Short mmCIF file of C-alpha atoms and ligand atoms in Angstrom, two decimals:
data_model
loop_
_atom_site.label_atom_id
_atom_site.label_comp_id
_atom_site.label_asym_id
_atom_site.label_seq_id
_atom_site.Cartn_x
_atom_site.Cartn_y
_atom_site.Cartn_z
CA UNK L 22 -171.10 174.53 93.27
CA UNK L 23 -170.18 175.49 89.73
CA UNK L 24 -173.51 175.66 88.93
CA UNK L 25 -174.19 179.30 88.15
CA UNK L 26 -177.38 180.88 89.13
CA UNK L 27 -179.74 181.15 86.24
CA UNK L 28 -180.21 184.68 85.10
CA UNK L 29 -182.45 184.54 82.48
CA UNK L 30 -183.81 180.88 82.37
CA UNK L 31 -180.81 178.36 81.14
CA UNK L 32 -178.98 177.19 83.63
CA UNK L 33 -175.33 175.89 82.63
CA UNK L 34 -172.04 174.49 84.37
CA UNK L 35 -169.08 176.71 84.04
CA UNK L 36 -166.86 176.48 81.47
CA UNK L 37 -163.78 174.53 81.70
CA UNK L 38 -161.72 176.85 80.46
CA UNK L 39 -162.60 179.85 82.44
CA UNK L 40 -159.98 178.16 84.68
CA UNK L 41 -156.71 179.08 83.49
CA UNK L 42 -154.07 176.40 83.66
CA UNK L 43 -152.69 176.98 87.33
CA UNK L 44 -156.47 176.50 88.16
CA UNK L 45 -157.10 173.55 86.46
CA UNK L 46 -154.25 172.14 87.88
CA UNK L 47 -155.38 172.75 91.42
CA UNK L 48 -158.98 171.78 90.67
CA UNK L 49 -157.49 168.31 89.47
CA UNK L 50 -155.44 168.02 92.84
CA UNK L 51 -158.37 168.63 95.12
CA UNK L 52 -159.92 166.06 93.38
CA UNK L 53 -157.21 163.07 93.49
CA UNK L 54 -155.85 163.80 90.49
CA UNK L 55 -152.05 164.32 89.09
CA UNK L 56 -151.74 168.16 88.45
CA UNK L 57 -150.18 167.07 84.88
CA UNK L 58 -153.61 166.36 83.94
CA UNK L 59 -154.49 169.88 83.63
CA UNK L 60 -151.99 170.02 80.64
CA UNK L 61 -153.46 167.38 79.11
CA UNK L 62 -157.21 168.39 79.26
CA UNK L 63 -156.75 171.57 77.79
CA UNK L 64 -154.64 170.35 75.12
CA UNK L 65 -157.50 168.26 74.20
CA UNK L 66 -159.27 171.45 74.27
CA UNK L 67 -157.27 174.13 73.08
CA UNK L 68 -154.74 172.21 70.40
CA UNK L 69 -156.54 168.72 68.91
CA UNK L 70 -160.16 170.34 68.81
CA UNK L 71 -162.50 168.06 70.97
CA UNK L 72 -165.44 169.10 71.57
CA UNK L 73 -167.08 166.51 74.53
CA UNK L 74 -164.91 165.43 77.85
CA UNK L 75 -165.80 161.59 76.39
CA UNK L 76 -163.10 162.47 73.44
CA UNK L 77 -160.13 162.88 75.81
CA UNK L 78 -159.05 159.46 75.02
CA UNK L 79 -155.40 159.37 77.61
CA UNK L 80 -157.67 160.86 80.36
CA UNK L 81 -159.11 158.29 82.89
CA UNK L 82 -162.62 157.92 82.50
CA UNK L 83 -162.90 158.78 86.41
CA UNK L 84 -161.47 162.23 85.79
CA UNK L 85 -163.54 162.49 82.52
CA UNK L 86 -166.64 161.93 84.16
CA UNK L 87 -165.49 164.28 87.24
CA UNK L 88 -165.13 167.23 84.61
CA UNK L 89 -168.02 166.08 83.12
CA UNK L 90 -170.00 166.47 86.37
CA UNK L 91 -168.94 170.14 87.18
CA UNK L 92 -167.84 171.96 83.64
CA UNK L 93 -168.85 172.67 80.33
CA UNK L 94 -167.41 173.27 76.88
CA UNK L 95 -169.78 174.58 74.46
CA UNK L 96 -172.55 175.96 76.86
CA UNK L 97 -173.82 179.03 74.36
CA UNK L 98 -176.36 178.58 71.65
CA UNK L 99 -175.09 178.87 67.97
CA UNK L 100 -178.21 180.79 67.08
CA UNK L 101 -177.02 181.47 63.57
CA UNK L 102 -174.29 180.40 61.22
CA UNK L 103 -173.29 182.49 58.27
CA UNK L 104 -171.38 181.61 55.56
CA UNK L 105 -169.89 183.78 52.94
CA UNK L 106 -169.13 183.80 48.99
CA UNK L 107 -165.91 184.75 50.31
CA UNK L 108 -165.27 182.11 52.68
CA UNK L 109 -165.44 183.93 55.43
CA UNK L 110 -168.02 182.30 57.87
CA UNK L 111 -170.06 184.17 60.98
CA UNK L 112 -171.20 182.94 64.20
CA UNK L 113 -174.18 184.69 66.40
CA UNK L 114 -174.26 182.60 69.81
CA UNK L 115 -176.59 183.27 72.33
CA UNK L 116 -175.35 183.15 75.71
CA UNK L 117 -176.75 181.35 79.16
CA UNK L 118 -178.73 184.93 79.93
CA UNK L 119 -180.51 185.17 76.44
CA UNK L 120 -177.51 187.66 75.46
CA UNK L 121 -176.14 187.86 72.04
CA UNK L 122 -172.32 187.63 70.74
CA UNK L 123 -170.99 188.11 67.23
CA UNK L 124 -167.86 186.60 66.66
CA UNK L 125 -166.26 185.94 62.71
CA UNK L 126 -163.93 183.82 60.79
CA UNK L 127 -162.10 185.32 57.39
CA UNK L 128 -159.96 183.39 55.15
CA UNK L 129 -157.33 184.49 53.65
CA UNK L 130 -154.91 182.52 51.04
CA UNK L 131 -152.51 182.38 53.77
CA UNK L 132 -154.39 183.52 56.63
CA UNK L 133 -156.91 182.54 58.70
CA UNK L 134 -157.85 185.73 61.11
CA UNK L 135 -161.02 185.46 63.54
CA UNK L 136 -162.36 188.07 65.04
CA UNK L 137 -163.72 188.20 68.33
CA UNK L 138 -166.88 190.00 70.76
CA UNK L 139 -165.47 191.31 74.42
CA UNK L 140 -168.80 192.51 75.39
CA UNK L 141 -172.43 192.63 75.29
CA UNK L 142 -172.97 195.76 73.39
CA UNK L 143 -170.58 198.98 73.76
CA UNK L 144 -170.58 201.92 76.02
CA UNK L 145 -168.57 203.81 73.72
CA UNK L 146 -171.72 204.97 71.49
CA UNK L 147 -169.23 206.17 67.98
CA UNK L 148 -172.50 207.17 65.68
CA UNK L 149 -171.46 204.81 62.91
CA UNK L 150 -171.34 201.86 64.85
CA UNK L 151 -174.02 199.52 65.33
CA UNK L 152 -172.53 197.75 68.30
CA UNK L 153 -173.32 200.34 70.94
CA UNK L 154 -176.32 201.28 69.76
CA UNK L 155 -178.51 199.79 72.01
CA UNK L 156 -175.65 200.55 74.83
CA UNK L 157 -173.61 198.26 77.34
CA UNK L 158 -175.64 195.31 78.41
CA UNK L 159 -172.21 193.25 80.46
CA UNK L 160 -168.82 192.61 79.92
CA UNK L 161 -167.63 188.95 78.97
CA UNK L 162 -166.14 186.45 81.22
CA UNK L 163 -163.00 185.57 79.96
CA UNK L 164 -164.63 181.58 79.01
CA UNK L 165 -166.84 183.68 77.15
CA UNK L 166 -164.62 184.95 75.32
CA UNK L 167 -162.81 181.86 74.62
CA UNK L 168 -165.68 179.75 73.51
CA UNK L 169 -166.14 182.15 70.16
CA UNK L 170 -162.21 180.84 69.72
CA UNK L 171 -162.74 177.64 70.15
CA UNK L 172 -166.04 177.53 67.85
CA UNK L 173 -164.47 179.09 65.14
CA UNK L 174 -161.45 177.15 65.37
CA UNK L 175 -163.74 174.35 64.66
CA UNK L 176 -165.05 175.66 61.90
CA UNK L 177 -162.03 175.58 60.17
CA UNK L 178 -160.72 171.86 58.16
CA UNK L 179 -157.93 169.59 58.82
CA UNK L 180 -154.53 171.54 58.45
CA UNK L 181 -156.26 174.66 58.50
CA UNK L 182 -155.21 176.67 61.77
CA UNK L 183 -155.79 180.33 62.86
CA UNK L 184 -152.87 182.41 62.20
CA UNK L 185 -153.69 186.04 63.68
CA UNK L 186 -157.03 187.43 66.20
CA UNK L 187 -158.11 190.60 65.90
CA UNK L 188 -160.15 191.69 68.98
CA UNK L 189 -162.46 194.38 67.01
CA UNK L 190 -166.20 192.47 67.65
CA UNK L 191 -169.12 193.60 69.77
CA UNK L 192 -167.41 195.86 72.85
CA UNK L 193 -164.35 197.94 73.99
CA UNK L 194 -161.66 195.16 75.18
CA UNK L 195 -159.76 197.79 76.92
CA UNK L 196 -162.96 198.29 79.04
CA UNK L 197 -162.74 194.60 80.02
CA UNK L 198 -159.26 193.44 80.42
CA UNK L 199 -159.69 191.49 83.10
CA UNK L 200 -161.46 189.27 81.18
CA UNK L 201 -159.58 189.71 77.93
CA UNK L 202 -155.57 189.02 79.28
CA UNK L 203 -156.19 185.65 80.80
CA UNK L 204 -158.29 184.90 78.15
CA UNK L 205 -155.28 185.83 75.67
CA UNK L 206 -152.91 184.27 77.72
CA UNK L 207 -154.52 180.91 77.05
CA UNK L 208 -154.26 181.19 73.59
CA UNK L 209 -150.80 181.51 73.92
CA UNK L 210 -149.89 178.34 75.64
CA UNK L 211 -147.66 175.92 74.08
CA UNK L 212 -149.39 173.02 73.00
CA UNK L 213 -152.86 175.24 72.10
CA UNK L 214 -153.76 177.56 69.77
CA UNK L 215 -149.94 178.74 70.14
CA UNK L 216 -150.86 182.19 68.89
CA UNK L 217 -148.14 184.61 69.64
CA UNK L 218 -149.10 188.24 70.96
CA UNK L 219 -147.42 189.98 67.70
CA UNK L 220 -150.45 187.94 65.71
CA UNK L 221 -152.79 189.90 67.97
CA UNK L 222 -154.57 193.20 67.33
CA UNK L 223 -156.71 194.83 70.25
CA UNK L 224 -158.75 197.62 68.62
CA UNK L 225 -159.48 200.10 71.19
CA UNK L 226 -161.70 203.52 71.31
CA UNK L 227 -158.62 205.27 73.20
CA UNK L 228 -158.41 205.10 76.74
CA UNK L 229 -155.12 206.19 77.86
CA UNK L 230 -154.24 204.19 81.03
CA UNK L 231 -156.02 201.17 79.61
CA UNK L 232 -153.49 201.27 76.74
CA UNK L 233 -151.04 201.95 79.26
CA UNK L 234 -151.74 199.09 81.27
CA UNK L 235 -152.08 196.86 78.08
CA UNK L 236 -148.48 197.88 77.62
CA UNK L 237 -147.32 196.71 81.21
CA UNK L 238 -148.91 193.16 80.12
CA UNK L 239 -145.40 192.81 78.93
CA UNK L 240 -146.97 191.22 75.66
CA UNK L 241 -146.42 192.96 72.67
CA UNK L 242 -149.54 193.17 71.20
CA UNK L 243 -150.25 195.05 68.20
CA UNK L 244 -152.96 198.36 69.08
CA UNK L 245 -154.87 199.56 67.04
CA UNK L 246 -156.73 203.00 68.04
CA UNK L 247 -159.50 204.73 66.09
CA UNK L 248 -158.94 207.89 65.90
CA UNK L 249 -161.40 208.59 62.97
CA UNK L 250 -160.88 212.28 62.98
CA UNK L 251 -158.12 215.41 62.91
CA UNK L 252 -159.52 216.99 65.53
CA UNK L 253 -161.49 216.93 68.97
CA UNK L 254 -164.31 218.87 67.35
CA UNK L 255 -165.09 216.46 64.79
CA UNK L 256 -164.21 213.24 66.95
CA UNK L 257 -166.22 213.94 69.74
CA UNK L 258 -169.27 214.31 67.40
CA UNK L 259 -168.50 210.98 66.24
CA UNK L 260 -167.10 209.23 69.22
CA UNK L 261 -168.23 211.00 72.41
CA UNK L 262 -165.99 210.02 75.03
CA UNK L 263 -163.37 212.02 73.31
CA UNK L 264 -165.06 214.68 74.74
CA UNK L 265 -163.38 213.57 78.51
CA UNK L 266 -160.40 212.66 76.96
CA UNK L 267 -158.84 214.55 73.81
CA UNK L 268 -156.95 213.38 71.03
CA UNK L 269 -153.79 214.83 72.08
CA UNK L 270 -154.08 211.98 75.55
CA UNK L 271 -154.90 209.42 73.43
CA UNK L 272 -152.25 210.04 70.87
CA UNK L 273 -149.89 210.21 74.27
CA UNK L 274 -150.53 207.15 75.38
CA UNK L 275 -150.47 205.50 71.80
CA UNK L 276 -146.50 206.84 72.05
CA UNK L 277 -146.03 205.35 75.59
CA UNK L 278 -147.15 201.74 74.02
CA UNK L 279 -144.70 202.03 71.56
CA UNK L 280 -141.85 202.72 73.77
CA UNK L 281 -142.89 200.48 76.04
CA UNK L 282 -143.54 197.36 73.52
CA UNK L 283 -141.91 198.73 70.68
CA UNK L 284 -144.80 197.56 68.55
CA UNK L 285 -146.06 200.46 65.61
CA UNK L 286 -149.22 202.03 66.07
CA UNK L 287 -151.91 201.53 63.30
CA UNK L 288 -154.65 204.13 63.45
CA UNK L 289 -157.90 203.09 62.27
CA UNK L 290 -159.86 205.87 60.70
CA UNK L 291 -163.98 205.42 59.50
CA UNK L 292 -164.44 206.68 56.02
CA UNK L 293 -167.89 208.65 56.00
CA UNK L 294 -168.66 210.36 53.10
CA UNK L 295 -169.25 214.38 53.55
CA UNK L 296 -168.14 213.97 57.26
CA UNK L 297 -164.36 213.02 58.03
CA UNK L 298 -163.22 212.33 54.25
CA UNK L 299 -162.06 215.78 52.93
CA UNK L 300 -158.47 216.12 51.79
CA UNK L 301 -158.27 218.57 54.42
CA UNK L 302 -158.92 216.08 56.70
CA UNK L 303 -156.12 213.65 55.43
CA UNK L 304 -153.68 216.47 55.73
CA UNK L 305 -154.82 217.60 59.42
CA UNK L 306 -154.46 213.69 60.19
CA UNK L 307 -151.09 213.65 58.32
CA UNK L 308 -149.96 216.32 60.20
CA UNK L 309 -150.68 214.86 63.72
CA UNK L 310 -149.09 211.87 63.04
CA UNK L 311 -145.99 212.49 61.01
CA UNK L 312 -144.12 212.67 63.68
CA UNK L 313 -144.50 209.27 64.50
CA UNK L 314 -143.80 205.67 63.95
CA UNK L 315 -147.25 204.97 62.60
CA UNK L 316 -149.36 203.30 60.05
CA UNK L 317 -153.36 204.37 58.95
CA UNK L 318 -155.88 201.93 58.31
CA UNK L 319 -158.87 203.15 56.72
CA UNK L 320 -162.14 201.90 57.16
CA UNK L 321 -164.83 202.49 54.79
CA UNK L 322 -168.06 203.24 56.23
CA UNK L 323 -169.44 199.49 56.80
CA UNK L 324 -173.43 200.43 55.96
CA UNK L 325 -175.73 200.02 59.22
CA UNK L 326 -179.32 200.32 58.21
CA UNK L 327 -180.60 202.01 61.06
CA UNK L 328 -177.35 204.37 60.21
CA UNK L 329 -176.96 207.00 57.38
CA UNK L 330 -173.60 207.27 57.17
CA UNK L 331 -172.10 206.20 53.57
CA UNK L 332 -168.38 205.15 52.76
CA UNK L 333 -167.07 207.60 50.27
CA UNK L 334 -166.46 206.17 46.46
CA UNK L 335 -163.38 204.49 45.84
CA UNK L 336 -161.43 207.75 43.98
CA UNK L 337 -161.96 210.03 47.01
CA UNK L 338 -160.95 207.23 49.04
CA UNK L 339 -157.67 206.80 47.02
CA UNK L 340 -156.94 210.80 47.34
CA UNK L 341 -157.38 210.53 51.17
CA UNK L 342 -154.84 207.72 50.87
CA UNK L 343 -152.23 209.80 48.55
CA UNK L 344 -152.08 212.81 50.47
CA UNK L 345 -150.96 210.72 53.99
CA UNK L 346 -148.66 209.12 51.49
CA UNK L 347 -147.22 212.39 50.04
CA UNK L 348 -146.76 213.35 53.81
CA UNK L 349 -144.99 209.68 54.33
CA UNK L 350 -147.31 208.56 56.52
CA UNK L 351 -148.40 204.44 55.04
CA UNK L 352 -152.00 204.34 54.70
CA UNK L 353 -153.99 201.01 53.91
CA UNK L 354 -157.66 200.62 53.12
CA UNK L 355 -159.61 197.51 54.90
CA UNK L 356 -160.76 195.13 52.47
CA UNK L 357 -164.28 194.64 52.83
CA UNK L 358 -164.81 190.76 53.32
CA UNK L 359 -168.34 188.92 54.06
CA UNK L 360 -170.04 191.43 52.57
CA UNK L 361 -172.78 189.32 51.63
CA UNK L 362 -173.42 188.56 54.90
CA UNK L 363 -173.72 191.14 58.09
CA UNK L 364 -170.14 190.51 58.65
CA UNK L 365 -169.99 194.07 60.01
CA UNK L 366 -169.35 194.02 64.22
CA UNK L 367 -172.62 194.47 65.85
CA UNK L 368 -175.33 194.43 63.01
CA UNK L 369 -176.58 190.58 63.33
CA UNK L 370 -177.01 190.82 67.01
CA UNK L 371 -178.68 194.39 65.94
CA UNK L 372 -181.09 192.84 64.30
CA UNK L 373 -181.88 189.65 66.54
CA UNK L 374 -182.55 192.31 69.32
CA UNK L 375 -184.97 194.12 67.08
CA UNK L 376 -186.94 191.13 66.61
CA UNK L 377 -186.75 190.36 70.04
CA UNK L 378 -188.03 193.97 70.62
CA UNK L 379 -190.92 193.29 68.24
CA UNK L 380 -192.12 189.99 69.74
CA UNK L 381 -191.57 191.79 73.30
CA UNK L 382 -193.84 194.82 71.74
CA UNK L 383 -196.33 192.39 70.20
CA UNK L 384 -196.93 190.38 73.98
CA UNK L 385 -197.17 193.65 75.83
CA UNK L 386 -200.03 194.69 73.24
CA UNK L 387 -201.55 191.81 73.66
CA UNK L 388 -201.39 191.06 76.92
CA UNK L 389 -202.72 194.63 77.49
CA UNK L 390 -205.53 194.27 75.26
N1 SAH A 8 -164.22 199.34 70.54
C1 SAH A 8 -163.11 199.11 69.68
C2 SAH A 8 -163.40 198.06 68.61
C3 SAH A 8 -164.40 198.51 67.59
S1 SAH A 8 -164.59 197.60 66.10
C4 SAH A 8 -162.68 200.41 69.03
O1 SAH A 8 -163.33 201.42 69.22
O2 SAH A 8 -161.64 200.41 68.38
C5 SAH A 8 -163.17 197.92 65.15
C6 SAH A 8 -163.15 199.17 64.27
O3 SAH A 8 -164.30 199.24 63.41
C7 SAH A 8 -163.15 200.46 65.08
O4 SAH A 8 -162.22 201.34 64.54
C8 SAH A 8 -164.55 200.97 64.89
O5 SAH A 8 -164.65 202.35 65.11
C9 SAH A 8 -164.82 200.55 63.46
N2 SAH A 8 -166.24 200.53 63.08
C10 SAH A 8 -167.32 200.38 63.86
N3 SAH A 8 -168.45 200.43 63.14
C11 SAH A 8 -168.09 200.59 61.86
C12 SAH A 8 -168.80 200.70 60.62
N4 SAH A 8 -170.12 200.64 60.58
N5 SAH A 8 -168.08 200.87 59.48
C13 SAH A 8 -166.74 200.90 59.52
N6 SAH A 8 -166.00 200.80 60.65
C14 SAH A 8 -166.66 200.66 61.80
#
């Protein structure tokens, strides 16, 4: 029954997890089990690491081999594993339908922050990203989503835990919150992962009754919205669905989730030399905002090789970031980490597709010939 039907040619049980606790809980009392089990299980899962039903040592082997017969845990495919001078450490997994995730662990002295894929490619299209640049393939089911946690979380030692998620991977999460909430919710159980909404960051494009609807989650998750320009000119050349909405919506709805959560703003803003970096630009921004509770986070142009867009050297950077500040708006600039890997959202499943696209290119020839 849990069986799914094979889309591309792995078949694979579902995972465990895509049942959320209530679920599990019912699942076990269908079966002749105690609903308490379903506690147990996924703190197996979830808190002390395990990664095979046989390691659940306080779980009957009866139930074990029940769970065993119907679910999963790791079902994707680490296709690659990344590791950085930096320490932080990438994983590309390929998924039951030949798909491709990204998802990323960074270390910190005293954090440990992962960051995490909600889709299969991006229907946004923003020109300097390389996530949507083959478009929207599917959104993630919300195990999906949880397995990059999980894997990561293994990836880190003894003691180690992860201390704050920042949902800025492959995809707009706000475009797949279904998926995303229960999957969040999870992570916030007692006994898990334990990680708190405030150590949460959904990165979103701008959609204003998404964002509004994030708010009514009651959570108070932090939000971060690119913005990226002054303007609707500008930022619909570089992220096109402002074109339906307009800045001033977005920035609306940005001040409805802070009344509603009372969690600040951050505004994440691209860096691309010659294009959005002018000190004109930082005062036009400055302007817009400084009537708010809000804080800037600028992102230096992340190279894309298929891309042209550069990041601006670091003294026009650092003028950008005085003039917000002589306007009292705090301005931060992303540090850069794995940059000796493709740490950048999007660009290793970029470039798996491309070989893909090759070998597909190559068979048609032949096959043709
Ligand atoms: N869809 C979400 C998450 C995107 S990734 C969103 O639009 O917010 C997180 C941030 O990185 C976004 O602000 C995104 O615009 C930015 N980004 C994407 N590609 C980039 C690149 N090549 N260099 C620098 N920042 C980039």
């Amino acid at each position: 029954m849990s069986i799914l039907p094979v889309i591309a040619d792995r078949p694979f049980k579902t995972r465990l997890y895509e049942l959320d606790a209530a679920g599990l809980a019912d699942w076990c009392v269908a079966h002749g089990f105690p609903a308490y089990r379903a506690g147990q299980i996924r703190r197996w899962i979830f808190g002390r690491r395990v990664s095979d039903f046989a390691e659940m040592h306080d779980v009957p082997a009866t139930l074990r081999a029940a769970l065993a017969d119907e679910f999963s845990l790791f079902p994707a495919r680490q296709a690659q594993h990344q590791v950085s001078r930096d320490g932080t450490e990438k994983l590309l997994l390929e998924l039951h339908d030949g798909q491709f995730i990204e998802c990323v662990l960074m270390r910190e002295p005293d954090r440990r922050t992962i960051c995490i894929s909600t889709q299969v490619g991006c229907a946004m299209g923003c020109v300097f990203c390389a996530s949507g640049l083959l478009g929207l393939k599917r959104s993630l089911t919300t195990g999906e989503i949880l397995e990059q946690v999980l894997r990561l979380d293994r990836l880190l030692k003894k003691g180690e835990q992860i201390t704050n998620l920042v949902v800025m991977g492959i995809g707009e999460p706000l475009a797949n919150l279904k998926s995303l909430i229960p999957a969040l919710d999870t992570l916030n159980e007692k006994g898990g992962l334990g990680l708190g909404a405030r150590r949460i960051t959904i990165s979103t494009v701008g959609l204003p009754e998404k964002i509004r609807e994030l708010a009514r989650s009651g959570k108070q998750y932090n939000l971060a919205v690119s913005l990226h320009a002054p303007d609707n000119e500008l930022r619909t050349r570089l992220v096109p669905v402002n074109d339906k909405i307009g800045i001033d919506a977005v920035l609306q709805a940005a001040d409805d989730y802070f009344e509603i959560t009372g969690r600040r703003v951050t505004y994440e803003y691209v860096l691309l030399s010659g294009v959005n970096d002018d000190p004109l630009h930082a005062r036009q921004l400055a302007k817009r905002l400084q009537s708010r509770i809000a804080h800037v986070n600028l992102i230096p142009m992340n190279g894309v090789t298929e891309l042209e867009f550069v990041a601006p050297t670091a003294p026009r950077t650092g003028e950008f970031v005085q003039v917000l500040e002589s306007f009292g708006i705090p301005a931060t600039v992303r540090k850069r980490k794995g940059a000796d890997i493709d740490a950048a959202c999007g660009q290793l499943r970029l470039a798996r597709e491309k070989l893909a696209e090759q070998g597909n290119q190559a068979s048609t020839c032949s096959s043709s010939d």
